[in-house]
PDB file of C-alpha atoms and ligand atoms in Angstrom:
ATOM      1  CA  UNK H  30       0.266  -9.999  15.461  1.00 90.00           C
ATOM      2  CA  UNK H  31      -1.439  -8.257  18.327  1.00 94.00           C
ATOM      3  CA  UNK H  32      -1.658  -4.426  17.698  1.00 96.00           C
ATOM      4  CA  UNK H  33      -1.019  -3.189  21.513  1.00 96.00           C
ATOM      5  CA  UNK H  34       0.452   0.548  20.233  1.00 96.00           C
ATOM      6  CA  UNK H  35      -0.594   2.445  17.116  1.00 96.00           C
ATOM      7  CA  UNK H  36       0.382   6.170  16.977  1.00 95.00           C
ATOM      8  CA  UNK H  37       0.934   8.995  14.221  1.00 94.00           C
ATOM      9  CA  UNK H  38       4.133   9.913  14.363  1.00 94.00           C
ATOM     10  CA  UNK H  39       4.602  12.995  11.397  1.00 94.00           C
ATOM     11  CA  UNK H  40       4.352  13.927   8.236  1.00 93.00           C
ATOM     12  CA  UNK H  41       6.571  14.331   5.606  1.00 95.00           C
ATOM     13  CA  UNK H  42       7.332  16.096   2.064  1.00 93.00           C
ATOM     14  CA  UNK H  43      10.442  14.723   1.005  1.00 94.00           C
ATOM     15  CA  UNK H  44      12.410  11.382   2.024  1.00 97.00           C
ATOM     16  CA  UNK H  45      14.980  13.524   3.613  1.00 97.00           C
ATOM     17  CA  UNK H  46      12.615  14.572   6.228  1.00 97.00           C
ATOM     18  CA  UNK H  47      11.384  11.505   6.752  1.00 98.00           C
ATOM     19  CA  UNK H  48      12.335  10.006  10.900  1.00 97.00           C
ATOM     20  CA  UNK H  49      16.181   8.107  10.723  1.00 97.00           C
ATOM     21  CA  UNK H  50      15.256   5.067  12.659  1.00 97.00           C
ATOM     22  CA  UNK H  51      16.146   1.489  12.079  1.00 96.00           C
ATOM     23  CA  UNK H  52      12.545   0.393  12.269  1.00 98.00           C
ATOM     24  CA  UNK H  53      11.414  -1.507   8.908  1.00 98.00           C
ATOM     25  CA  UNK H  54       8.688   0.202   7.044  1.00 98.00           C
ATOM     26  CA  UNK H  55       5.705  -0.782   5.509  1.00 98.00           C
ATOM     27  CA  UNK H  56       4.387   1.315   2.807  1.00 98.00           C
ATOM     28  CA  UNK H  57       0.673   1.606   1.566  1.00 97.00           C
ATOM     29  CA  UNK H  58      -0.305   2.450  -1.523  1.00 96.00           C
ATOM     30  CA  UNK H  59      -3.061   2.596  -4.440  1.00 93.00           C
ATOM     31  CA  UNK H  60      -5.060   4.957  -6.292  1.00 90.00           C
ATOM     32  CA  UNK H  61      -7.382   7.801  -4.575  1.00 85.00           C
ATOM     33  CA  UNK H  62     -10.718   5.887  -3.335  1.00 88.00           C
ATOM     34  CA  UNK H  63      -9.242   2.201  -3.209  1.00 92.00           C
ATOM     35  CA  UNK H  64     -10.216   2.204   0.427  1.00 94.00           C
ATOM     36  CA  UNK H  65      -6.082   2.613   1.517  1.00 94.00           C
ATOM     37  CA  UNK H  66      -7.673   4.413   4.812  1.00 93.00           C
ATOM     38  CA  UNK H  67     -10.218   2.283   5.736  1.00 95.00           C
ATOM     39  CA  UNK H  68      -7.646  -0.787   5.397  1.00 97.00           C
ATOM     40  CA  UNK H  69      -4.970   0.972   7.574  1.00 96.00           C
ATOM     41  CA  UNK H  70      -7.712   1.820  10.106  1.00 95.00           C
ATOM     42  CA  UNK H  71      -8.777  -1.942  10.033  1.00 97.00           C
ATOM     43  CA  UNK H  72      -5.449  -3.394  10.899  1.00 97.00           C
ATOM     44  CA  UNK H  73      -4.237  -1.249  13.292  1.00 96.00           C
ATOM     45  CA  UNK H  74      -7.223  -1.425  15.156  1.00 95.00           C
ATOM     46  CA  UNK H  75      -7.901   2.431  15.110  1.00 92.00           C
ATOM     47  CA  UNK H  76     -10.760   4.108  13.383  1.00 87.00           C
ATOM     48  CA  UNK H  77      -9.696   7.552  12.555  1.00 84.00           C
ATOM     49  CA  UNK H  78      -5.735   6.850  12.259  1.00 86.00           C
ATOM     50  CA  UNK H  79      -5.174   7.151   8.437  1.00 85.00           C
ATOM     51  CA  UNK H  80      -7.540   9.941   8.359  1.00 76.00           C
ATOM     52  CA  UNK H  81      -4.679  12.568   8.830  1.00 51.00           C
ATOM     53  CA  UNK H  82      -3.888  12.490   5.507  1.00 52.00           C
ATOM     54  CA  UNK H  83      -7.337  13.075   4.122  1.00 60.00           C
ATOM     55  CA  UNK H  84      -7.519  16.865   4.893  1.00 58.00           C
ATOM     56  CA  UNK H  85      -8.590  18.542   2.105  1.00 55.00           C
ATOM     57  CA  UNK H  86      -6.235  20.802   0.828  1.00 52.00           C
ATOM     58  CA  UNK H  87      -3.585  19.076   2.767  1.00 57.00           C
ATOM     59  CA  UNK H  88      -0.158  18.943   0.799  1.00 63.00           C
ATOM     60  CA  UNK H  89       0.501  15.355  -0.027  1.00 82.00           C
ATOM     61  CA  UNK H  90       2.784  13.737   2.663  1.00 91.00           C
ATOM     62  CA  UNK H  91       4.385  10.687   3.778  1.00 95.00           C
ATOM     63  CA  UNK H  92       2.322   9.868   6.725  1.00 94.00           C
ATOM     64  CA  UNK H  93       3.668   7.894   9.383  1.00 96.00           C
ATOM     65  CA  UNK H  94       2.315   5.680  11.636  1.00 96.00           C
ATOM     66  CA  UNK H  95       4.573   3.746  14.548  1.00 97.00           C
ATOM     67  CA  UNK H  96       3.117   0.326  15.325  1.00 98.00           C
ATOM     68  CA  UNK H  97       4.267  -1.710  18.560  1.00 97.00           C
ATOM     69  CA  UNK H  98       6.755   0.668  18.761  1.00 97.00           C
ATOM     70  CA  UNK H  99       8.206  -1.701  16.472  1.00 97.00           C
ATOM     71  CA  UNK H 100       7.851  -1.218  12.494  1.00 98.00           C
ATOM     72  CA  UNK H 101       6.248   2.155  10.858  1.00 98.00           C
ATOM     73  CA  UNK H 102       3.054   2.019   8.304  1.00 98.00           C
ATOM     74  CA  UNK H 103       3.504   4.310   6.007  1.00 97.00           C
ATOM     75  CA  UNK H 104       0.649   5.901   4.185  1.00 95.00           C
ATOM     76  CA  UNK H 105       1.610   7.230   0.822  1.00 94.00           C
ATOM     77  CA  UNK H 106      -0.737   9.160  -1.152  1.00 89.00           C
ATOM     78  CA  UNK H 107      -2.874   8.165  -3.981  1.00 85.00           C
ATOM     79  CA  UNK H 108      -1.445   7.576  -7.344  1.00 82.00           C
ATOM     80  CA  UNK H 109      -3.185   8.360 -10.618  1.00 70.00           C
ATOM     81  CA  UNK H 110      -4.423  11.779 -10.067  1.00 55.00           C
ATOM     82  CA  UNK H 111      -2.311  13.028 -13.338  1.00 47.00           C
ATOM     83  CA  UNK H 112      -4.099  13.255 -17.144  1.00 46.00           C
ATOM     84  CA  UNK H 113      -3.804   9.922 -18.818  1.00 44.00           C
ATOM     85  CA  UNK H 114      -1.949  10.399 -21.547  1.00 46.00           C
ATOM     86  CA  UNK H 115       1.113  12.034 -18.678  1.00 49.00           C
ATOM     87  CA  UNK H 116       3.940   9.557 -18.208  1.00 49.00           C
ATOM     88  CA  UNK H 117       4.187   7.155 -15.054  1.00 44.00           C
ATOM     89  CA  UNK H 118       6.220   9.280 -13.165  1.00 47.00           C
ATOM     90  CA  UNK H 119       3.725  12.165 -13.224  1.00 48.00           C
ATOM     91  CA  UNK H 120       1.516   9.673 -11.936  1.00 63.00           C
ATOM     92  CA  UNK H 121       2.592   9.243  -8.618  1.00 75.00           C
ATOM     93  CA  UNK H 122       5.389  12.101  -8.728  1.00 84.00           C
ATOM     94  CA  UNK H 123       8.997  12.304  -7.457  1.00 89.00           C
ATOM     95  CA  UNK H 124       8.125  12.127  -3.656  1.00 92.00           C
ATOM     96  CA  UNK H 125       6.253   9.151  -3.831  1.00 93.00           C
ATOM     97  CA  UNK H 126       9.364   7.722  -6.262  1.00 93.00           C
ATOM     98  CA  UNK H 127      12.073   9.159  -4.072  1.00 95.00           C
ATOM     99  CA  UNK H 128      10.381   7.549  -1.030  1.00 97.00           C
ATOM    100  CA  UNK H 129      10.016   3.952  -2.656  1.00 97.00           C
ATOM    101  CA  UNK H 130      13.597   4.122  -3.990  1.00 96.00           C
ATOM    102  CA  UNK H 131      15.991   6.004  -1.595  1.00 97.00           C
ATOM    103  CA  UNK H 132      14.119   4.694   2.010  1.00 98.00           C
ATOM    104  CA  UNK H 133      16.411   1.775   2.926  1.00 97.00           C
ATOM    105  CA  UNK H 134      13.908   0.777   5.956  1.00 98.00           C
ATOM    106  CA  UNK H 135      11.796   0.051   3.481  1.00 98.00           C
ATOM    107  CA  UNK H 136      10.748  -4.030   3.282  1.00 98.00           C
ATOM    108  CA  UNK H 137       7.598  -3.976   1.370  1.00 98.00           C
ATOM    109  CA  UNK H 138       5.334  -2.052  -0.484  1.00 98.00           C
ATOM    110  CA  UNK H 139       1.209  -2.969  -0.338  1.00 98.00           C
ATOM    111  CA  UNK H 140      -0.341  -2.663  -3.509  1.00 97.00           C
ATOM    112  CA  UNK H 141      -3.658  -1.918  -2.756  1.00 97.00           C
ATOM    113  CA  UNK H 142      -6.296  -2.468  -5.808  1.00 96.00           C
ATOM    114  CA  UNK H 143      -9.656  -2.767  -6.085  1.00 95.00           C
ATOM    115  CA  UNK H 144     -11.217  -5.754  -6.258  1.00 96.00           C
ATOM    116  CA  UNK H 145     -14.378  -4.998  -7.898  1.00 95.00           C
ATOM    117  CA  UNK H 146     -12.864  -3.575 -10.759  1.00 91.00           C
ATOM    118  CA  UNK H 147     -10.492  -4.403 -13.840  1.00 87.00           C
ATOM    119  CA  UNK H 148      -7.338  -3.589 -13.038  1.00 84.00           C
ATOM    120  CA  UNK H 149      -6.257  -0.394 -14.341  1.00 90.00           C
ATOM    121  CA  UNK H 150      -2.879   0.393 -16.425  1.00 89.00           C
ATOM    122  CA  UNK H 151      -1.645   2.866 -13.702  1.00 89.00           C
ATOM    123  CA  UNK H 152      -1.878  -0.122 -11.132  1.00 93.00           C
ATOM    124  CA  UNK H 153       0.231  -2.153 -13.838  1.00 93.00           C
ATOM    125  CA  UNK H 154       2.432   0.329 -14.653  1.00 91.00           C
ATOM    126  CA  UNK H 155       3.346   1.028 -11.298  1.00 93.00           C
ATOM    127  CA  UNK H 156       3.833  -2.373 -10.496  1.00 94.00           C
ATOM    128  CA  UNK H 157       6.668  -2.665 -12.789  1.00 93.00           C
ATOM    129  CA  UNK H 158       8.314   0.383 -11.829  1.00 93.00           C
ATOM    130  CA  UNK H 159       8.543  -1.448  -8.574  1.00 95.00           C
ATOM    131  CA  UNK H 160       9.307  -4.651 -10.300  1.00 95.00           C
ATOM    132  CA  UNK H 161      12.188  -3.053 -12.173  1.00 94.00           C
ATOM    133  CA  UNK H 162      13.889  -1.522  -9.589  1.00 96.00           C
ATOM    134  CA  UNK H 163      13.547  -4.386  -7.251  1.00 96.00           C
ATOM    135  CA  UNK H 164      11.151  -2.781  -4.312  1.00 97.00           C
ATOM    136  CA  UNK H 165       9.722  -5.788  -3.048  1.00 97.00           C
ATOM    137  CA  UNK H 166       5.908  -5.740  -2.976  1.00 98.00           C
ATOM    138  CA  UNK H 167       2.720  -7.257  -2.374  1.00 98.00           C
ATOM    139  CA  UNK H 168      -0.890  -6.848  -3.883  1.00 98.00           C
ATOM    140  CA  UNK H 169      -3.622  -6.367  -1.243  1.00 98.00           C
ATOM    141  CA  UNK H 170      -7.392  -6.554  -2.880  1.00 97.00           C
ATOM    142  CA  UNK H 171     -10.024  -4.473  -1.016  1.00 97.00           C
ATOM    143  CA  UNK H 172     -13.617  -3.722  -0.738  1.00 97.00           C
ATOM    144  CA  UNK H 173     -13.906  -8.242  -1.593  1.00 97.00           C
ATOM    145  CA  UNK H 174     -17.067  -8.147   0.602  1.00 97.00           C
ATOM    146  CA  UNK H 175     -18.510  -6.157  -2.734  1.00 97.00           C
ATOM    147  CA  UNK H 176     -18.325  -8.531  -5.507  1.00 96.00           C
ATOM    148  CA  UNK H 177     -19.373 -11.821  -6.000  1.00 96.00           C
ATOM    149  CA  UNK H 178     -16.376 -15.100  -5.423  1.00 94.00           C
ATOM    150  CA  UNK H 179     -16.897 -15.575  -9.241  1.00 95.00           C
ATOM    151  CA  UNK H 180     -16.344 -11.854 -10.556  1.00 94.00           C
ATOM    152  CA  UNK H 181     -13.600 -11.749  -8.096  1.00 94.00           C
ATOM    153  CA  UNK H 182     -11.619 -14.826  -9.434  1.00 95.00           C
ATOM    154  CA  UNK H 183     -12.213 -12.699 -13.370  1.00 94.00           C
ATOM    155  CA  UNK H 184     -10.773  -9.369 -11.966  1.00 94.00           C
ATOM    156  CA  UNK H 185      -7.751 -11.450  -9.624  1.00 94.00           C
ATOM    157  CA  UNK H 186      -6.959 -13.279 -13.570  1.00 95.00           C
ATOM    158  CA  UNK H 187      -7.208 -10.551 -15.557  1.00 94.00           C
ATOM    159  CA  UNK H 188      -4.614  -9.126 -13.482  1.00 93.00           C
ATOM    160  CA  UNK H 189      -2.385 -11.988 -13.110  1.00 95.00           C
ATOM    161  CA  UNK H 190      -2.138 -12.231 -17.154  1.00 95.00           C
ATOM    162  CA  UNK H 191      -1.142  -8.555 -17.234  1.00 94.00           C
ATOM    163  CA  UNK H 192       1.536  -9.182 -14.890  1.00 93.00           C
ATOM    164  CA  UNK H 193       2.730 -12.279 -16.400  1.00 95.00           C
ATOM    165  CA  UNK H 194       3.260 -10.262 -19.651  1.00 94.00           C
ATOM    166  CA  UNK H 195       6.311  -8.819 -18.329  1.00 91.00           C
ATOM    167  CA  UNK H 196       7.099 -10.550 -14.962  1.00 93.00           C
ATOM    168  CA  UNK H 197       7.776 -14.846 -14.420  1.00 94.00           C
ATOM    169  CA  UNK H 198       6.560 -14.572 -10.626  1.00 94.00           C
ATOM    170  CA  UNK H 199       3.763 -13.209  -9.275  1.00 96.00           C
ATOM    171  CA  UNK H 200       3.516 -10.814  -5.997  1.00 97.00           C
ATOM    172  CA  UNK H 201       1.997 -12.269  -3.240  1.00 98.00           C
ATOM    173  CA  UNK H 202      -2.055 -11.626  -3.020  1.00 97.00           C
ATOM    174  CA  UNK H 203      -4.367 -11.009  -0.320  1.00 98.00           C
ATOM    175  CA  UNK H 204      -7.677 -10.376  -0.339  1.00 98.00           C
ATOM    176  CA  UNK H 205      -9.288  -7.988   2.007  1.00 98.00           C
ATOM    177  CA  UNK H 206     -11.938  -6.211   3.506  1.00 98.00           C
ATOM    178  CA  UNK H 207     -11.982  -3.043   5.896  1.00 97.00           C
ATOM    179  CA  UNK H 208     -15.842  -3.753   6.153  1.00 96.00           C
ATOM    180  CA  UNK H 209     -15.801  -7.650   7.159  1.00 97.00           C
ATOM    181  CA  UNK H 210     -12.206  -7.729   8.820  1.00 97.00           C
ATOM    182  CA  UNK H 211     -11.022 -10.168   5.949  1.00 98.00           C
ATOM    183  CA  UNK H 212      -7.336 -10.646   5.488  1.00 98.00           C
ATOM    184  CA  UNK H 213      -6.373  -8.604   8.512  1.00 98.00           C
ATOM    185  CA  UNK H 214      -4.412 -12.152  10.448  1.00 98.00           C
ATOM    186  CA  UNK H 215      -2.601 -12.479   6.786  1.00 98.00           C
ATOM    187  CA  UNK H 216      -1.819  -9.140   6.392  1.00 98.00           C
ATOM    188  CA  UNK H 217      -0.258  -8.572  10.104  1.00 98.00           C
ATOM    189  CA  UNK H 218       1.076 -12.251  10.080  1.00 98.00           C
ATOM    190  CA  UNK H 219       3.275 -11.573   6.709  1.00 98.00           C
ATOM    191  CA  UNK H 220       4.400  -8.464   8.289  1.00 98.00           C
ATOM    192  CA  UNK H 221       5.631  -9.788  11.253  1.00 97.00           C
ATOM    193  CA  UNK H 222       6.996 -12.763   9.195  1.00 97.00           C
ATOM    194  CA  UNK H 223       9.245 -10.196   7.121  1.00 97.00           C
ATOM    195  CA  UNK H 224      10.214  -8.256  10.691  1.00 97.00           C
ATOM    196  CA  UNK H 225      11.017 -11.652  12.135  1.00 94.00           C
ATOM    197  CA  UNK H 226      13.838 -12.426   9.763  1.00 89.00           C
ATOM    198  CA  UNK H 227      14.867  -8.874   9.255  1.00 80.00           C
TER     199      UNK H 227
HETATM  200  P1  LIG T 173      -8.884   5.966   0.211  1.00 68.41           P
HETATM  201  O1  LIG T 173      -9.211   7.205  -0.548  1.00 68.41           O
HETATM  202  O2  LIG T 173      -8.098   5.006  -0.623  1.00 68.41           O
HETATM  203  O3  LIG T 173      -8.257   6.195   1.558  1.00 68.41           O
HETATM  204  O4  LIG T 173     -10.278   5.203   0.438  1.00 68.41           O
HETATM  205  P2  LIG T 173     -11.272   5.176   1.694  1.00 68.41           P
HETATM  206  O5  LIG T 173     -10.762   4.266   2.752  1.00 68.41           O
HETATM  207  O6  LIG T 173     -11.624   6.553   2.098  1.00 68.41           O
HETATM  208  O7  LIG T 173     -12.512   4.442   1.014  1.00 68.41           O
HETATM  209  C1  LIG T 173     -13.130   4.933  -0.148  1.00 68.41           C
HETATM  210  C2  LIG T 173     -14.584   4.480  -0.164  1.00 68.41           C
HETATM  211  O8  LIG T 173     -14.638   3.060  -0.235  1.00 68.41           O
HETATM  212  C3  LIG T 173     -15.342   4.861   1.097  1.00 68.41           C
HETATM  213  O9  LIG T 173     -16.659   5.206   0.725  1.00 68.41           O
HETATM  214  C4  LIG T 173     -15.324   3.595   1.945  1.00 68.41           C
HETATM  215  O10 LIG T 173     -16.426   3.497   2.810  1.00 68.41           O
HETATM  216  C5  LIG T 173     -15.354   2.523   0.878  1.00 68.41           C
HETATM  217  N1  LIG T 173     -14.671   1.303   1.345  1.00 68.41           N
HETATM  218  C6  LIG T 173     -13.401   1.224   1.765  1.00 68.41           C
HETATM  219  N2  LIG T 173     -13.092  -0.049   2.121  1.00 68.41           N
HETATM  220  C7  LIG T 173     -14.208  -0.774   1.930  1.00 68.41           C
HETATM  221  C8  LIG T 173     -14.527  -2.179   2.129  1.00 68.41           C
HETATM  222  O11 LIG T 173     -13.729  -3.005   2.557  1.00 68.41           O
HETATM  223  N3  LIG T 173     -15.795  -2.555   1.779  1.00 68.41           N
HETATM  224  C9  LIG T 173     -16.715  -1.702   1.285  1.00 68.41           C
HETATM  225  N4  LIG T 173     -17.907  -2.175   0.956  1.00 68.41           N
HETATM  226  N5  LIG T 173     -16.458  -0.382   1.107  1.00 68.41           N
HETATM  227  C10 LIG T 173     -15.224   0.069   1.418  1.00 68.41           C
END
């Protein structure tokens, strides 16, 4: 997919607010420092887009983005940012959960997780939230340029058993890089694939 249009288009509190279009969505997602901006900046082609919703002191939004003039990015905020011992749902909060469950343009969430690090119980966790109340998703590794082909294949396992513990299938993977351009054709090309037959 050829990015010819990529504009911010609002900012939102609650799913209510959020624009009533038939476009299909495409939500972002991870915990704070994954590299969520730098990866929305790398496939859309634009180099301060995501950046809106970095303001410090900025409320936490659902930040949208119209591509093509043809599907919306949506950049959700970071997860995790609650004590450890909280519950799930204090980990991303009911706007983030309202969003993922109530938004019927929504056609697939992106997982973002780190690749050069263990994967976390929040990233788990919030993968079978999604898992359980059917919001399709996708995992999309970053920062790969990082870590070595080897220490990636450890993490991308480790991973994969934790999901298998409660889930038959895996998501589908990709591995990218806002630095090197990796996975960017994958990324846009499974997009349009899901707008294609939607
Ligand atoms: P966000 O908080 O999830 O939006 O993360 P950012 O996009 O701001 O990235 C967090 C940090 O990771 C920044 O210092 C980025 O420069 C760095 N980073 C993000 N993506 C990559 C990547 O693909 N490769 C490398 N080496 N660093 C990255």
């Amino acid at each position: 997919m050829e990015i010819i249009t990529a504009e911010y288009n609002g900012s939102f509190a609650k799913v209510e607010d959020c624009p009533t279009t038939n476009l299909p969505e495409f939500a972002f997602i991870g915990r704070s420092n994954v590299g969520k901006s730098s990866l929305i900046n790398m496939l859309t082609g634009r180099k301060g887009l995501a950046h809106v919703s970095k303001t410090p002191g900025k409320t936490q939004t659902l930040n949208f983005f119209k591509i093509n003039d043809r599907w919306h990015l949506v950049d959700l905020p970071g997860y995790g940012y609650a004590k450890a011992n909280k519950t799930v749902r204090a980990g991303f909060g009911p706007m983030i959960e309202n969003y993922l469950l109530q938004r019927e343009n929504l056609k697939c969430c992106f997982i973002l997780v780190d690749s050069n690090i263990e994967p976390k119980k929040i990233d788990i966790e919030f993968m079978n939230f999604l898992g359980e109340n059917q919001v399709p998703f996708v995992i999309a590794y970053t920062k790969c340029d990082r870590i070595s082909k080897s220490k990636l294949g450890l993490n991308l396992m480790a991973i994969r058993t934790a999901i298998s513990e409660h889930w038959e299938t895996l998501p589908t993977e990709f591995i990218t890089s806002a630095e090197h351009r990796t996975g960017r054709e994958e990324v846009l090309g499974f997009i349009d694939g899901v707008n294609k037959n939607s």
